[in-house]
């Protein structure tokens, strides 16, 4: 059954982008509408996929498979690269998340008035590569989309960013590119350690396949290769499989980002325009977590289990360090950026637990953080667009002046600090619960992890208090500028708030899709 | 068969070289009997090169993969040689188109000398014999020195002298190495069994050192460290179409010769090559970080790229030197495209300083996109063919690492790819200037040319097309193995 519905998720934005490029500048009012309509169509397609998705199956569904090309490595071996798309329990929630966040970001992009043509075509290119990354079942395809994502992002931050954008975008690019180089090393080593037996006999040459399903199956391992389980190879005293895992951890850890590889994130976030911050925090960070689960957990499960404590500890350090940094920020956007580091730490904590609760919690945390951080960055954008000032101390008593805004900010803040009945709570609770029950982690890690929740309560509540409570007080020139939310802003923040509450009250909305896929990994 | 008969027999097999030979004669005559500024040598050049490529195509069917020995082992004609000759021919055509498009008034001598270079490449690509190798290498070198020094500026002369002195030193080192090899093995044909046998009786250390000395002459040709000192000056001052040709064709010939030495397998050259690769990557990448002149930057980038191409020569059980040839085919549009871009910016904007490119891509989006594609294929980012080239060479390196003992090759794998990340910084700088920065006030003098931008698109389109459909090169290159 090849319906082509997954390809449509990649092709639609590409076509939209092309349309924008072709359309002359005289029609530039249409650019944002083309972008928005594309995103709506994508959401419709994603909803269709959700409807048709068989929740009981753990393997890939809606598979689309066609041969792409064969590269020979000389007379004895061939690299076989295919175009394979599929969706399973691991990726489906992230596909849904991307679609929602991109739609919101597209609405938020309506305010862009500088070089619209370039902006909206790059934005759609970014959309295509993000969907490609989540849907790819071929490692090569995954990597191509993973790397290609950097280019539009570089220009989106570099052209439409704040004052220090050149530095921030370059730092972002070089950091994440170094990460993907490590992933490339692992990809090469993995691929040349696995043979595709069927094609090897057909071509009478060694065929290396990039298919995740082939790589996952340890019977395909070549005995004399680096990743061989039977004849372990050691590199500097460590088994090669462990080294590969560590490289992946760093590579995806930079993307995620996990302390100590996080320093690009605050810079990129502070400089990026609001919609791009939303996409960056809402989706791109999730690709790090997704990549670890997809590549490290599925292909190198034995090495991964050994380092459960390391993953947990990295998660813990991120939680605490991110929270402490957030405490100390006066720039609202910077505070939110560090809170992202802290909250993504819970994802690591959850996946280090190696039990069903932890995994489900981590996936849920990714979804919930995607929604909440998008909200938070929109919240920061609202203030910044009105006053061009993001300093927390510059505002006081906004509640009286902007009541609707205050309500929605409250949802975002309380959701993020983990108030029960909002989505943030479920994710944090389950990751910690999983970590407590885990056989692989010392109890100290989740115990200290709870500290992260306390800290995040401190900085969110303090910020909320300072900015919204008390007498309305700000600089005179801002008084006229600070108006309550417009209809579009209410739509964006409101729909995200509804999702937060909905998934917070009824989490199985997400769990029923992801559960079977995660149980499969645990085996 | 008597010796004389064999010589006659062999002479019938080298039709493309005969074409070049008579082309050179005709070009010399045209040069001698026409006034300065007359275009006849250029026409002779065009005719010769086209005939050369055509003769390569018609003689292709007679050439086998294993190859045959001509002139009692002095030449070895096989499919690989044919591939390099084809690439050389294509590069010469691109050179001519480039020079014509930018209306260069090159003196007639340049065309004759370029034919000489091609002649040398043709022979160097099909030899496993040190004598022929030396003669053809010198043929390429001498013609290149003259080409570099042929401009009227003082810088051309300086660059030419620099090139000559370093070249002569490299040749001397190489000759010394060859003489030592001859002393050890009494043979000049390194593919022969006798050569390998007699070297096997000697300790590996000295053999490695001598190999490195012999490689020196060719490392000089491919601009690999530590024989790279001539590169920046020569690249900066030589006229762009000429250096575009010199940055590719002699390199390709150098690589095929090194690949033959590796394939002869008289000793394991992996570690020697690894050393050269590390040096080239470090020197090329780190020096390029500080460059402000685009052509100088391309010079240093050429050094680093040589390091990447050499990576394909490190081989393991399941791979052979295929990666290098694959990279070379993709390197043709990359390097010649980037020089085309450089020339476009210089002739239309008057300067090659990277900061002066500010805002060009913003003003002319097509130019911006094309430059971006060419620059990211130098980095090796998808979706360009540069990525596939890096993937193939590093896959073969990983295979070699798996079969070797020790961690050196794993280290090289990680180190090499990290260098790609370093190179991102300096390759992105022109793209950043063009696309993100606003144009500087003094930059208004740029006269845009849509036609040339479209020609530039041809390079960038090729690079993207080859990423999506690499089967064509893959089959072309795997046909020679």
Coordinates of C-alpha atoms in Angstrom, one line a residue, chain B residues 10-463:
Chain B
X10 CA 52.3 0.6 -29.7
X11 CA 52.4 3.8 -31.7
X12 CA 49.1 2.9 -33.3
X13 CA 47.5 2.7 -29.9
X14 CA 48.1 6.3 -28.8
X15 CA 45.9 8.1 -31.2
X16 CA 44.8 10.9 -28.8
X17 CA 48.4 11.7 -28.1
X18 CA 49.2 11.9 -31.8
X19 CA 46.3 14.3 -32.1
X20 CA 47.8 16.5 -29.4
X21 CA 51.2 16.2 -30.9
X22 CA 50.1 17.5 -34.3
X23 CA 47.9 20.1 -32.6
X24 CA 50.9 21.4 -30.7
X25 CA 52.9 21.6 -34.0
X26 CA 50.0 23.4 -35.7
X27 CA 49.6 25.8 -32.9
X28 CA 53.3 26.6 -32.8
X29 CA 53.2 27.2 -36.6
X30 CA 50.1 29.4 -36.2
X31 CA 52.0 31.3 -33.5
X32 CA 55.0 31.8 -35.6
X33 CA 53.3 33.0 -38.7
X34 CA 50.6 35.3 -37.3
X35 CA 50.7 38.7 -35.8
X36 CA 50.2 39.3 -32.1
X37 CA 46.6 39.5 -31.1
X38 CA 45.5 37.2 -33.9
X39 CA 43.1 34.5 -32.8
X40 CA 44.4 31.6 -34.9
X41 CA 46.2 29.8 -32.0
X42 CA 43.0 29.8 -30.0
X43 CA 41.1 28.2 -32.9
X44 CA 43.8 25.6 -33.3
X45 CA 43.6 25.0 -29.6
X46 CA 39.8 24.5 -29.7
X47 CA 40.0 22.3 -32.7
X48 CA 42.8 20.1 -31.2
X49 CA 41.0 19.7 -27.9
X50 CA 37.8 18.7 -29.5
X51 CA 39.5 16.3 -31.7
X52 CA 41.4 14.9 -28.7
X53 CA 38.2 14.3 -26.8
X54 CA 36.6 12.8 -29.9
X55 CA 39.6 10.5 -30.4
X56 CA 39.4 9.4 -26.7
X57 CA 35.8 8.5 -27.3
X58 CA 36.4 6.4 -30.4
X59 CA 39.5 4.7 -28.9
X60 CA 37.6 3.9 -25.6
X61 CA 36.3 0.6 -26.9
X62 CA 39.8 -0.8 -27.5
X63 CA 40.9 0.0 -23.9
X64 CA 40.5 -2.6 -21.3
X65 CA 40.1 -2.4 -17.6
X66 CA 43.3 -4.4 -16.9
X67 CA 45.1 -2.4 -19.6
X68 CA 47.9 -3.3 -21.9
X69 CA 51.6 -2.6 -21.8
X70 CA 53.0 -0.3 -24.5
X71 CA 56.6 0.4 -25.5
X72 CA 57.9 -2.5 -23.4
X73 CA 56.3 -1.3 -20.2
X74 CA 57.0 2.4 -20.6
X75 CA 53.3 3.1 -20.9
X76 CA 50.3 1.3 -19.4
X77 CA 47.1 2.1 -21.2
X78 CA 44.0 1.2 -19.2
X79 CA 40.5 2.6 -18.5
X80 CA 41.7 4.7 -15.5
X81 CA 44.1 6.5 -17.8
X82 CA 41.3 7.1 -20.2
X83 CA 39.1 8.6 -17.4
X84 CA 41.8 11.0 -16.4
X85 CA 42.4 12.0 -20.0
X86 CA 38.7 12.6 -20.5
X87 CA 38.6 14.8 -17.5
X88 CA 41.7 16.7 -18.7
X89 CA 40.0 17.2 -22.1
X90 CA 36.8 18.4 -20.4
X91 CA 38.8 20.8 -18.2
X92 CA 40.6 22.2 -21.3
X93 CA 37.2 22.8 -22.9
X94 CA 35.9 24.6 -19.8
X95 CA 39.1 26.6 -19.7
X96 CA 38.5 27.8 -23.3
X97 CA 34.8 28.6 -22.6
X98 CA 35.8 30.5 -19.5
X99 CA 38.5 32.5 -21.3
X100 CA 36.1 33.3 -24.2
X101 CA 33.2 34.3 -21.9
X102 CA 35.2 36.8 -20.0
X103 CA 36.9 38.0 -23.3
X104 CA 40.4 37.3 -22.1
X105 CA 43.0 38.5 -24.6
X106 CA 45.3 35.7 -23.8
X107 CA 48.6 35.6 -25.8
X108 CA 48.8 32.7 -28.3
X109 CA 51.6 31.2 -26.2
X110 CA 49.2 30.4 -23.4
X111 CA 47.2 28.1 -25.7
X112 CA 50.3 26.3 -26.9
X113 CA 51.5 25.9 -23.3
X114 CA 48.2 24.6 -22.2
X115 CA 48.3 22.0 -24.9
X116 CA 51.7 21.0 -23.6
X117 CA 50.3 20.6 -20.1
X118 CA 47.5 18.4 -21.6
X119 CA 50.1 16.4 -23.5
X120 CA 52.0 15.8 -20.3
X121 CA 48.9 14.8 -18.4
X122 CA 48.0 12.4 -21.1
X123 CA 51.3 10.5 -20.7
X124 CA 51.5 10.8 -17.0
X125 CA 48.1 9.3 -16.6
X126 CA 49.1 6.1 -18.4
X127 CA 52.4 5.2 -16.9
X128 CA 53.8 2.9 -14.2
X129 CA 57.3 3.5 -15.2
X130 CA 59.4 6.1 -13.3
X131 CA 61.2 7.3 -16.4
X132 CA 58.1 8.2 -18.3
X133 CA 56.6 9.6 -15.2
X134 CA 59.5 11.9 -14.6
X135 CA 59.6 13.1 -18.2
X136 CA 55.9 13.8 -18.4
X137 CA 55.8 15.4 -15.0
X138 CA 58.5 17.8 -16.1
X139 CA 56.6 18.5 -19.3
X140 CA 53.6 19.5 -17.2
X141 CA 55.8 21.5 -14.8
X142 CA 57.8 23.4 -17.3
X143 CA 54.8 24.4 -19.2
X144 CA 53.0 25.4 -16.0
X145 CA 56.0 27.6 -14.9
X146 CA 55.8 29.4 -18.1
X147 CA 52.0 29.8 -17.9
X148 CA 52.2 31.2 -14.5
X149 CA 55.0 33.6 -15.3
X150 CA 53.4 34.7 -18.6
X151 CA 51.5 37.7 -17.3
X152 CA 52.9 41.2 -17.6
X153 CA 52.7 42.1 -13.9
X154 CA 55.6 41.8 -11.5
X155 CA 53.5 39.4 -9.3
X156 CA 53.3 36.9 -12.2
X157 CA 57.0 36.8 -12.4
X158 CA 57.4 36.4 -8.7
X159 CA 54.9 33.7 -8.6
X160 CA 56.5 32.0 -11.5
X161 CA 59.9 32.0 -9.9
X162 CA 58.5 30.7 -6.6
X163 CA 56.7 28.0 -8.5
X164 CA 59.9 27.1 -10.4
X165 CA 62.1 26.9 -7.3
X166 CA 59.7 24.8 -5.3
X167 CA 59.0 22.7 -8.3
X168 CA 62.7 22.1 -9.1
X169 CA 63.3 21.1 -5.4
X170 CA 60.4 18.7 -5.4
X171 CA 61.6 17.2 -8.7
X172 CA 65.1 16.8 -7.3
X173 CA 63.8 15.0 -4.2
X174 CA 61.8 12.8 -6.4
X175 CA 64.7 12.0 -8.7
X176 CA 66.8 11.1 -5.6
X177 CA 64.1 8.8 -4.5
X178 CA 63.8 7.2 -7.9
X179 CA 67.5 6.6 -8.0
X180 CA 67.4 4.9 -4.6
X181 CA 64.6 2.7 -5.8
X182 CA 66.6 1.8 -8.9
X183 CA 69.6 1.0 -6.7
X184 CA 67.5 -1.3 -4.6
X185 CA 65.5 -3.1 -7.3
X186 CA 67.2 -2.6 -10.6
X187 CA 63.9 -1.8 -12.1
X188 CA 62.1 1.4 -12.9
X189 CA 58.7 -0.2 -13.4
X190 CA 57.1 -0.2 -10.0
X191 CA 54.2 -2.3 -11.1
X192 CA 56.4 -5.2 -12.0
X193 CA 56.7 -8.3 -9.8
X194 CA 60.5 -7.9 -9.7
X195 CA 60.2 -4.5 -8.2
X196 CA 58.0 -5.6 -5.3
X197 CA 60.1 -8.7 -4.7
X198 CA 63.3 -6.9 -4.4
X199 CA 61.8 -4.2 -2.1
X200 CA 60.3 -6.9 0.1
X201 CA 63.8 -8.0 1.0
X202 CA 64.5 -4.5 2.4
X203 CA 63.3 -3.2 5.8
X204 CA 60.0 -1.3 5.6
X205 CA 61.3 2.0 7.1
X206 CA 63.6 3.0 4.4
X207 CA 61.2 1.9 1.7
X208 CA 58.5 4.1 3.2
X209 CA 60.9 7.1 3.3
X210 CA 62.0 6.6 -0.3
X211 CA 58.3 6.3 -1.3
X212 CA 57.6 9.5 0.4
X213 CA 60.5 11.2 -1.5
X214 CA 59.2 9.8 -4.8
X215 CA 55.7 10.9 -3.9
X216 CA 57.1 14.4 -3.3
X217 CA 57.2 15.4 -6.9
X218 CA 53.5 14.4 -7.3
X219 CA 52.4 15.9 -4.0
X220 CA 53.9 19.1 -5.3
X221 CA 51.7 18.7 -8.4
X222 CA 48.5 18.1 -6.4
X223 CA 49.3 20.9 -4.0
X224 CA 49.4 18.7 -0.9
X225 CA 51.4 19.7 2.2
X226 CA 54.3 19.8 2.8
X227 CA 54.9 20.7 -0.8
X228 CA 52.3 23.4 -1.0
X229 CA 54.2 26.7 -0.5
X230 CA 53.8 27.8 -4.1
X231 CA 50.0 27.6 -4.0
X232 CA 48.7 30.9 -2.6
X233 CA 50.9 33.2 -4.6
X234 CA 50.5 31.3 -7.9
X235 CA 46.7 31.1 -7.4
X236 CA 46.4 34.7 -6.6
X237 CA 48.4 36.2 -9.5
X238 CA 47.8 33.8 -12.4
X239 CA 45.0 34.7 -14.8
X240 CA 41.9 33.0 -13.6
X241 CA 41.0 30.6 -16.6
X242 CA 44.6 29.4 -16.6
X243 CA 44.7 28.7 -12.9
X244 CA 41.2 27.1 -13.1
X245 CA 42.7 24.6 -15.5
X246 CA 45.9 24.2 -13.6
X247 CA 44.0 23.6 -10.3
X248 CA 42.3 20.6 -11.8
X249 CA 43.9 18.8 -14.7
X250 CA 47.5 18.4 -13.4
X251 CA 46.1 17.5 -10.0
X252 CA 44.0 14.7 -11.6
X253 CA 47.1 13.3 -13.3
X254 CA 49.1 13.5 -10.1
X255 CA 46.4 11.6 -8.3
X256 CA 46.2 8.8 -10.8
X257 CA 50.0 8.3 -10.6
X258 CA 49.8 8.2 -6.8
X259 CA 46.9 5.8 -7.0
X260 CA 49.0 3.5 -9.2
X261 CA 51.8 3.5 -6.7
X262 CA 49.3 2.6 -4.0
X263 CA 47.7 -0.1 -6.1
X264 CA 51.2 -1.6 -7.0
X265 CA 51.2 -2.6 -3.4
X266 CA 54.9 -3.0 -3.0
X267 CA 54.6 -1.6 0.5
X268 CA 51.7 -0.3 2.6
X269 CA 51.6 3.4 2.0
X270 CA 48.6 4.0 4.2
X271 CA 50.5 5.7 7.0
X272 CA 52.6 7.8 4.8
X273 CA 49.5 9.0 3.1
X274 CA 47.7 9.6 6.4
X275 CA 50.6 11.9 7.4
X276 CA 50.3 13.9 4.2
X277 CA 46.5 14.1 4.6
X278 CA 46.7 15.4 8.1
X279 CA 49.3 18.0 7.1
X280 CA 47.3 19.1 4.1
X281 CA 44.1 19.4 6.0
X282 CA 45.7 21.4 8.8
X283 CA 47.7 23.7 6.6
X284 CA 44.9 24.3 4.0
X285 CA 42.1 24.8 6.5
X286 CA 43.8 26.8 9.1
X287 CA 45.5 29.1 6.7
X288 CA 42.3 29.7 4.7
X289 CA 40.6 31.0 7.9
X290 CA 42.5 34.2 7.7
X291 CA 42.3 34.9 4.0
X292 CA 40.6 38.0 2.6
X293 CA 41.3 37.4 -1.0
X294 CA 38.9 35.0 -2.7
X295 CA 41.4 33.5 -5.0
X296 CA 44.0 33.0 -2.3
X297 CA 41.2 31.4 -0.2
X298 CA 40.6 29.0 -3.1
X299 CA 44.3 28.2 -3.2
X300 CA 44.3 27.1 0.4
X301 CA 41.0 25.3 0.0
X302 CA 42.7 23.4 -2.9
X303 CA 45.3 22.2 -0.5
X304 CA 42.7 21.0 1.9
X305 CA 40.7 19.4 -0.9
X306 CA 43.8 17.5 -2.0
X307 CA 43.9 16.1 1.5
X308 CA 40.3 14.9 1.1
X309 CA 40.9 13.4 -2.3
X310 CA 44.0 11.5 -1.0
X311 CA 41.8 10.0 1.7
X312 CA 40.3 7.9 -1.0
X313 CA 43.6 6.2 -1.6
X314 CA 43.7 4.7 1.9
X315 CA 42.0 1.4 1.3
X316 CA 41.0 -1.7 3.1
X317 CA 39.8 -5.2 2.2
X318 CA 36.5 -4.3 0.6
X319 CA 37.4 -1.1 -1.1
X320 CA 39.9 0.1 -3.6
X321 CA 41.1 3.5 -4.8
X322 CA 37.7 4.1 -6.4
X323 CA 36.9 7.0 -4.0
X324 CA 39.6 9.1 -5.4
X325 CA 38.4 8.9 -8.9
X326 CA 34.8 9.5 -7.9
X327 CA 35.9 12.6 -6.0
X328 CA 38.0 13.8 -8.9
X329 CA 35.0 13.6 -11.3
X330 CA 32.9 15.7 -8.9
X331 CA 35.9 18.0 -8.1
X332 CA 35.9 19.2 -11.8
X333 CA 32.7 21.2 -11.6
X334 CA 33.4 22.2 -8.0
X335 CA 36.8 23.8 -8.5
X336 CA 36.3 25.1 -12.0
X337 CA 32.9 26.5 -11.0
X338 CA 34.4 28.3 -8.0
X339 CA 37.1 29.9 -10.2
X340 CA 34.4 30.9 -12.6
X341 CA 32.6 32.5 -9.8
X342 CA 35.8 34.3 -8.6
X343 CA 36.3 35.6 -12.1
X344 CA 32.8 36.8 -12.4
X345 CA 33.1 38.8 -9.2
X346 CA 36.5 40.2 -10.2
X347 CA 35.7 41.3 -13.8
X348 CA 32.4 42.8 -12.9
X349 CA 33.2 44.2 -9.5
X350 CA 36.8 45.0 -9.9
X351 CA 38.1 43.3 -6.7
X352 CA 38.4 39.9 -5.1
X353 CA 38.3 41.0 -1.5
X354 CA 35.7 39.1 0.3
X355 CA 34.3 42.0 2.2
X356 CA 33.7 43.8 -1.0
X357 CA 31.3 41.1 -2.1
X358 CA 28.8 42.5 0.5
X359 CA 25.2 42.5 -0.7
X360 CA 25.8 41.1 -4.2
X361 CA 23.7 38.0 -3.6
X362 CA 21.0 40.2 -2.0
X363 CA 20.9 42.4 -5.1
X364 CA 21.1 39.6 -7.6
X365 CA 19.4 36.5 -6.0
X366 CA 20.4 34.1 -8.8
X367 CA 24.0 34.9 -8.3
X368 CA 23.6 34.5 -4.6
X369 CA 22.0 31.1 -4.9
X370 CA 24.6 29.9 -7.4
X371 CA 27.5 31.0 -5.2
X372 CA 26.0 29.4 -2.2
X373 CA 25.6 26.0 -4.0
X374 CA 29.2 26.1 -5.2
X375 CA 30.5 27.1 -1.8
X376 CA 28.6 24.4 0.1
X377 CA 29.7 21.8 -2.3
X378 CA 33.2 22.8 -1.4
X379 CA 32.3 22.2 2.3
X380 CA 30.5 18.9 1.3
X381 CA 27.1 19.7 2.6
X382 CA 24.0 17.9 1.1
X383 CA 22.2 18.4 -1.3
X384 CA 25.3 18.8 -3.4
X385 CA 27.6 16.2 -5.1
X386 CA 30.4 17.3 -2.8
X387 CA 28.7 15.4 0.0
X388 CA 28.6 12.2 -1.9
X389 CA 32.3 12.6 -2.8
X390 CA 33.2 13.0 0.9
X391 CA 30.9 10.1 1.8
X392 CA 32.6 7.7 -0.6
X393 CA 36.2 8.6 0.4
X394 CA 35.4 8.4 4.1
X395 CA 33.6 5.1 3.7
X396 CA 36.6 3.6 2.1
X397 CA 38.7 5.1 4.9
X398 CA 36.5 3.6 7.5
X399 CA 36.8 0.2 5.8
X400 CA 40.5 0.6 5.8
X401 CA 40.4 1.5 9.5
X402 CA 38.4 -1.6 10.3
X403 CA 41.1 -3.9 8.8
X404 CA 44.1 -2.0 10.1
X405 CA 45.6 -2.4 13.5
X406 CA 45.8 0.6 15.7
X407 CA 43.7 3.7 15.9
X408 CA 45.5 6.0 13.6
X409 CA 43.0 5.6 10.8
X410 CA 40.0 6.1 13.1
X411 CA 41.6 9.2 14.3
X412 CA 42.0 10.3 10.7
X413 CA 38.4 9.6 10.0
X414 CA 37.2 11.8 12.9
X415 CA 39.9 14.4 12.3
X416 CA 39.2 14.6 8.5
X417 CA 35.5 15.1 9.0
X418 CA 36.1 17.7 11.7
X419 CA 38.1 19.6 9.2
X420 CA 35.0 19.8 7.1
X421 CA 33.4 21.6 10.0
X422 CA 36.3 24.0 10.2
X423 CA 36.2 24.7 6.5
X424 CA 32.6 25.6 6.9
X425 CA 33.7 28.9 8.5
X426 CA 35.7 30.2 5.7
X427 CA 33.6 28.9 2.9
X428 CA 30.5 30.5 4.5
X429 CA 32.2 33.9 4.8
X430 CA 31.7 34.8 1.1
X431 CA 28.2 33.5 1.2
X432 CA 27.5 35.4 4.3
X433 CA 28.8 38.6 2.8
X434 CA 26.8 38.1 -0.4
X435 CA 23.5 37.1 1.0
X436 CA 23.2 38.5 4.5
X437 CA 25.2 41.7 4.6
X438 CA 23.9 44.9 3.1
X439 CA 25.9 46.2 0.1
X440 CA 28.6 48.7 0.9
X441 CA 28.3 52.1 -0.7
X442 CA 31.4 51.7 -2.8
X443 CA 30.1 48.5 -4.2
X444 CA 27.6 50.1 -6.6
X445 CA 30.0 49.7 -9.6
X446 CA 29.1 46.0 -10.0
X447 CA 27.9 45.4 -13.5
X448 CA 25.7 42.4 -13.4
X449 CA 25.6 40.0 -16.3
X450 CA 22.6 37.7 -16.5
X451 CA 24.1 35.5 -19.3
X452 CA 27.3 34.7 -17.3
X453 CA 25.1 34.1 -14.2
X454 CA 23.2 31.5 -16.2
X455 CA 26.5 29.8 -17.2
X456 CA 27.4 29.8 -13.5
X457 CA 24.1 28.1 -12.8
X458 CA 25.2 25.4 -15.1
X459 CA 28.0 24.5 -12.6
X460 CA 25.7 24.7 -9.6
X461 CA 22.9 22.8 -11.4
X462 CA 25.4 20.0 -12.2
X463 CA 26.4 19.8 -8.6

